[in-house]
Amino acid sequence: MVYIKKAIILAAGMGTRLKPLTLVNHKCLTEVNKTPILVNTLKILSECGFEQVVIVVGYLKHLIYERIGNKFDDMEITYAENDIYDKTNTSWSLKLGLEKTINYNELYIIEGDVFFEKKLMEDLILYKEKNVTVLEHYNPDLDGTFAEIGENNFVIDWTHKTHRKPGYIVENKYKTVNIHKFSLEFINSILNNYLNKNIDLYNGKEPFENVMEIIVHNNPDMIKGMVLDGQKWFEIDNQDDLKKAEIIFN
């Protein structure tokens, strides 16, 4: 069976922690060693045989339109516009992206601020499980959302930084890389249901991670964690992260 792979890239946010760079340029167009984050992602997806990518845009969206256009190599580029990017979060952006994405077997969801190497995506594509999130062992350079895995590497907890309770320990957890692979069945039967309930409750102001937290708590044998073993990546939130990424990918 031939699997049709498509992807959603979440790139609507303002990137406030990367100021002043993001006052005049979009965060996903920030260059790591002269390669924009978004261009790196699209190049890898194209080389890995993706047919379509939906980019969710909002802040400074015209810069993304001008830089990327409607084709990247032979890959179709479609846009979903989050016009209330300053009032919503990635849960709302993902909903908009899903509405633009049809006719696929596998859907990959990627945050627009992650710079990674091709081997990471190749390994994720080949990973035998249908519903997978990429994870990294804790190290002091990593912060943000962390996951916990249980038996057979199933994800049993998924905690955004804002949801950490007193005494939460990150050293024994795994950093979420914010790259995921989901089946059409999972999206239709699980993700859409939880996502829409969360949006109804919080008006789209919650991060996507908080939706995943509820999903894995209720479905602890649903999503596998693919723990990296040397594959290179870095999430770029601020200028210190940018410097670290340029060292990693030098």
GROMACS .gro file of C-alpha atoms in nm:
model
  250
    1MET     CA    1   0.000   0.000   0.000
    2VAL     CA    2   0.130   0.344  -0.095
    3TYR     CA    3   0.102   0.591   0.190
    4ILE     CA    4   0.034   0.952   0.099
    5LYS     CA    5   0.233   1.175   0.332
    6LYS     CA    6   0.132   1.534   0.399
    7ALA     CA    7   0.245   1.785   0.659
    8ILE     CA    8   0.125   2.086   0.852
    9ILE     CA    9   0.377   2.347   0.964
   10LEU     CA   10   0.259   2.578   1.243
   11ALA     CA   11   0.406   2.920   1.171
   12ALA     CA   12   0.150   3.181   1.276
   13GLY     CA   13   0.305   3.311   1.596
   14MET     CA   14   0.488   3.637   1.663
   15GLY     CA   15   0.810   3.491   1.802
   16THR     CA   16   0.827   3.752   2.075
   17ARG     CA   17   1.119   3.586   2.256
   18LEU     CA   18   1.332   3.623   1.944
   19LYS     CA   19   1.301   4.002   1.931
   20PRO     CA   20   1.439   4.225   1.787
   21LEU     CA   21   1.492   3.984   1.494
   22THR     CA   22   1.119   3.913   1.470
   23LEU     CA   23   1.021   4.279   1.455
   24VAL     CA   24   1.111   4.282   1.086
   25ASN     CA   25   1.130   3.913   0.994
   26HIS     CA   26   0.919   3.609   1.072
   27LYS     CA   27   1.058   3.363   1.325
   28CYS     CA   28   1.039   3.070   1.082
   29LEU     CA   29   1.246   3.268   0.830
   30THR     CA   30   1.525   3.320   1.082
   31GLU     CA   31   1.846   3.185   0.931
   32VAL     CA   32   2.060   2.916   1.086
   33ASN     CA   33   2.396   2.936   0.910
   34LYS     CA   34   2.227   3.120   0.621
   35THR     CA   35   1.939   2.870   0.583
   36PRO     CA   36   1.592   2.984   0.699
   37ILE     CA   37   1.425   2.742   0.941
   38LEU     CA   38   1.121   2.703   0.715
   39VAL     CA   39   1.329   2.645   0.403
   40ASN     CA   40   1.524   2.373   0.582
   41THR     CA   41   1.201   2.197   0.680
   42LEU     CA   42   1.049   2.221   0.332
   43LYS     CA   43   1.369   2.098   0.167
   44ILE     CA   44   1.371   1.789   0.389
   45LEU     CA   45   1.001   1.720   0.333
   46SER     CA   46   1.043   1.752  -0.043
   47GLU     CA   47   1.341   1.515  -0.046
   48CYS     CA   48   1.140   1.268   0.164
   49GLY     CA   49   0.857   1.249  -0.090
   50PHE     CA   50   0.585   1.464   0.064
   51GLU     CA   51   0.316   1.572  -0.181
   52GLN     CA   52   0.166   1.869   0.003
   53VAL     CA   53   0.248   2.095   0.295
   54VAL     CA   54   0.000   2.325   0.463
   55ILE     CA   55   0.167   2.622   0.631
   56VAL     CA   56  -0.043   2.798   0.894
   57VAL     CA   57   0.049   3.166   0.878
   58GLY     CA   58  -0.051   3.480   1.066
   59TYR     CA   59   0.207   3.731   1.184
   60LEU     CA   60   0.405   3.882   0.891
   61LYS     CA   61   0.243   3.627   0.662
   62HIS     CA   62   0.330   3.826   0.350
   63LEU     CA   63   0.698   3.753   0.409
   64ILE     CA   64   0.630   3.379   0.402
   65TYR     CA   65   0.418   3.411   0.087
   66GLU     CA   66   0.696   3.606  -0.084
   67ARG     CA   67   0.973   3.368   0.023
   68ILE     CA   68   0.798   3.035  -0.036
   69GLY     CA   69   0.513   3.081  -0.283
   70ASN     CA   70   0.280   2.799  -0.385
   71LYS     CA   71   0.541   2.539  -0.485
   72PHE     CA   72   0.860   2.415  -0.330
   73ASP     CA   73   1.044   2.191  -0.574
   74ASP     CA   74   0.760   1.959  -0.683
   75MET     CA   75   0.571   1.991  -0.355
   76GLU     CA   76   0.241   2.178  -0.335
   77ILE     CA   77   0.227   2.454  -0.074
   78THR     CA   78  -0.111   2.551   0.070
   79TYR     CA   79  -0.174   2.819   0.330
   80ALA     CA   80  -0.416   2.842   0.619
   81GLU     CA   81  -0.449   3.190   0.764
   82ASN     CA   82  -0.480   3.250   1.137
   83ASP     CA   83  -0.592   3.612   1.138
   84ILE     CA   84  -0.628   3.616   1.517
   85TYR     CA   85  -0.274   3.489   1.580
   86ASP     CA   86  -0.230   3.746   1.858
   87LYS     CA   87  -0.533   3.614   2.048
   88THR     CA   88  -0.495   3.237   1.991
   89ASN     CA   89  -0.238   2.961   2.023
   90THR     CA   90  -0.126   2.653   1.833
   91SER     CA   91  -0.447   2.460   1.906
   92TRP     CA   92  -0.639   2.707   1.690
   93SER     CA   93  -0.369   2.714   1.424
   94LEU     CA   94  -0.372   2.335   1.404
   95LYS     CA   95  -0.749   2.331   1.360
   96LEU     CA   96  -0.714   2.570   1.065
   97GLY     CA   97  -0.437   2.358   0.917
   98LEU     CA   98  -0.639   2.037   0.948
   99GLU     CA   99  -0.928   2.197   0.762
  100LYS     CA  100  -0.697   2.253   0.464
  101THR     CA  101  -0.546   1.903   0.463
  102ILE     CA  102  -0.728   1.617   0.289
  103ASN     CA  103  -0.655   1.288   0.111
  104TYR     CA  104  -0.366   1.144   0.310
  105ASN     CA  105  -0.275   0.837   0.513
  106GLU     CA  106  -0.007   0.994   0.729
  107LEU     CA  107   0.000   1.349   0.856
  108TYR     CA  108   0.311   1.508   1.002
  109ILE     CA  109   0.271   1.810   1.231
  110ILE     CA  110   0.579   2.029   1.271
  111GLU     CA  111   0.635   2.344   1.472
  112GLY     CA  112   0.778   2.625   1.261
  113ASP     CA  113   1.073   2.696   1.490
  114VAL     CA  114   1.246   2.355   1.480
  115PHE     CA  115   1.565   2.317   1.278
  116PHE     CA  116   1.650   1.952   1.216
  117GLU     CA  117   1.845   1.720   0.989
  118LYS     CA  118   1.705   1.495   0.719
  119LYS     CA  119   1.790   1.173   0.902
  120LEU     CA  120   1.547   1.262   1.181
  121MET     CA  121   1.259   1.278   0.933
  122GLU     CA  122   1.375   0.965   0.751
  123ASP     CA  123   1.379   0.772   1.078
  124LEU     CA  124   1.034   0.899   1.172
  125ILE     CA  125   0.891   0.793   0.836
  126LEU     CA  126   1.039   0.445   0.877
  127TYR     CA  127   0.929   0.410   1.240
  128LYS     CA  128   0.683   0.122   1.233
  129GLU     CA  129   0.418   0.271   1.460
  130LYS     CA  130   0.137   0.484   1.312
  131ASN     CA  131   0.116   0.751   1.582
  132VAL     CA  132   0.452   0.881   1.695
  133THR     CA  133   0.605   1.187   1.855
  134VAL     CA  134   0.977   1.260   1.846
  135LEU     CA  135   1.147   1.288   2.186
  136GLU     CA  136   1.494   1.376   2.316
  137HIS     CA  137   1.655   1.268   2.643
  138TYR     CA  138   1.668   1.554   2.891
  139ASN     CA  139   1.976   1.773   2.889
  140PRO     CA  140   2.032   2.118   3.046
  141ASP     CA  141   2.004   2.298   2.710
  142LEU     CA  142   1.643   2.187   2.670
  143ASP     CA  143   1.335   2.353   2.816
  144GLY     CA  144   0.966   2.376   2.740
  145THR     CA  145   0.734   2.078   2.705
  146PHE     CA  146   0.837   1.739   2.844
  147ALA     CA  147   0.687   1.394   2.805
  148GLU     CA  148   0.706   1.075   3.006
  149ILE     CA  149   0.708   0.732   2.849
  150GLY     CA  150   0.600   0.405   3.002
  151GLU     CA  151   0.599   0.045   2.893
  152ASN     CA  152   0.695  -0.015   2.527
  153ASN     CA  153   0.769   0.357   2.486
  154PHE     CA  154   0.407   0.467   2.494
  155VAL     CA  155   0.369   0.831   2.599
  156ILE     CA  156   0.183   0.851   2.929
  157ASP     CA  157   0.233   1.218   3.017
  158TRP     CA  158   0.280   1.536   2.814
  159THR     CA  159   0.335   1.854   3.014
  160HIS     CA  160   0.364   2.207   2.880
  161LYS     CA  161   0.592   2.434   3.082
  162THR     CA  162   0.294   2.633   3.208
  163HIS     CA  163   0.131   2.314   3.341
  164ARG     CA  164   0.422   2.200   3.558
  165LYS     CA  165   0.314   2.149   3.916
  166PRO     CA  166   0.543   2.224   4.214
  167GLY     CA  167   0.808   1.955   4.240
  168TYR     CA  168   0.786   1.856   3.874
  169ILE     CA  169   1.115   1.691   3.776
  170VAL     CA  170   1.240   1.725   3.418
  171GLU     CA  171   1.564   1.531   3.452
  172ASN     CA  172   1.387   1.195   3.414
  173LYS     CA  173   1.162   1.310   3.130
  174TYR     CA  174   1.196   1.357   2.753
  175LYS     CA  175   1.182   1.688   2.569
  176THR     CA  176   0.923   1.700   2.294
  177VAL     CA  177   1.087   1.788   1.963
  178ASN     CA  178   0.750   1.914   1.831
  179ILE     CA  179   0.754   1.686   1.528
  180HIS     CA  180   0.477   1.426   1.514
  181LYS     CA  181   0.342   1.157   1.280
  182PHE     CA  182  -0.028   1.069   1.303
  183SER     CA  183  -0.254   0.836   1.109
  184LEU     CA  184  -0.575   0.949   0.943
  185GLU     CA  185  -0.766   0.717   1.178
  186PHE     CA  186  -0.615   0.880   1.487
  187ILE     CA  187  -0.689   1.230   1.362
  188ASN     CA  188  -1.050   1.149   1.273
  189SER     CA  189  -1.136   0.940   1.579
  190ILE     CA  190  -0.925   1.101   1.853
  191LEU     CA  191  -0.741   1.423   1.776
  192ASN     CA  192  -1.023   1.621   1.616
  193ASN     CA  193  -1.256   1.535   1.904
  194TYR     CA  194  -1.017   1.647   2.179
  195LEU     CA  195  -0.896   1.947   1.981
  196ASN     CA  196  -1.245   2.082   1.916
  197LYS     CA  197  -1.349   2.033   2.279
  198ASN     CA  198  -1.042   2.222   2.396
  199ILE     CA  199  -1.106   2.506   2.151
  200ASP     CA  200  -1.468   2.532   2.258
  201LEU     CA  201  -1.362   2.549   2.621
  202TYR     CA  202  -1.066   2.788   2.588
  203ASN     CA  203  -1.147   2.979   2.265
  204GLY     CA  204  -0.836   2.849   2.090
  205LYS     CA  205  -0.599   3.008   2.341
  206GLU     CA  206  -0.440   2.682   2.456
  207PRO     CA  207  -0.119   2.538   2.306
  208PHE     CA  208  -0.151   2.213   2.114
  209GLU     CA  209   0.060   2.045   2.385
  210ASN     CA  210  -0.225   2.081   2.635
  211VAL     CA  211  -0.455   1.891   2.402
  212MET     CA  212  -0.197   1.613   2.374
  213GLU     CA  213  -0.169   1.601   2.752
  214ILE     CA  214  -0.538   1.512   2.779
  215ILE     CA  215  -0.516   1.262   2.493
  216VAL     CA  216  -0.230   1.059   2.642
  217HIS     CA  217  -0.384   1.063   2.990
  218ASN     CA  218  -0.699   0.909   2.844
  219ASN     CA  219  -0.524   0.692   2.586
  220PRO     CA  220  -0.194   0.577   2.742
  221ASP     CA  221  -0.135   0.314   2.474
  222MET     CA  222  -0.201   0.536   2.172
  223ILE     CA  223   0.115   0.737   2.092
  224LYS     CA  224   0.468   0.603   2.082
  225GLY     CA  225   0.774   0.809   2.165
  226MET     CA  226   1.057   0.787   1.913
  227VAL     CA  227   1.357   0.869   2.131
  228LEU     CA  228   1.641   1.023   1.933
  229ASP     CA  229   1.986   0.871   1.929
  230GLY     CA  230   2.213   1.142   1.797
  231GLN     CA  231   1.992   1.286   1.522
  232LYS     CA  232   2.048   1.660   1.517
  233TRP     CA  233   1.778   1.919   1.589
  234PHE     CA  234   1.716   2.233   1.794
  235GLU     CA  235   1.412   2.441   1.884
  236ILE     CA  236   1.481   2.811   1.838
  237ASP     CA  237   1.290   3.034   2.079
  238ASN     CA  238   1.545   3.306   2.152
  239GLN     CA  239   1.883   3.436   2.041
  240ASP     CA  240   2.073   3.202   2.272
  241ASP     CA  241   1.893   2.910   2.105
  242LEU     CA  242   1.990   3.049   1.766
  243LYS     CA  243   2.356   3.056   1.864
  244LYS     CA  244   2.338   2.698   1.990
  245ALA     CA  245   2.166   2.582   1.671
  246GLU     CA  246   2.434   2.740   1.456
  247ILE     CA  247   2.700   2.552   1.653
  248ILE     CA  248   2.512   2.222   1.624
  249PHE     CA  249   2.465   2.260   1.248
  250ASN     CA  250   2.798   2.425   1.169
   0.00000   0.00000   0.00000
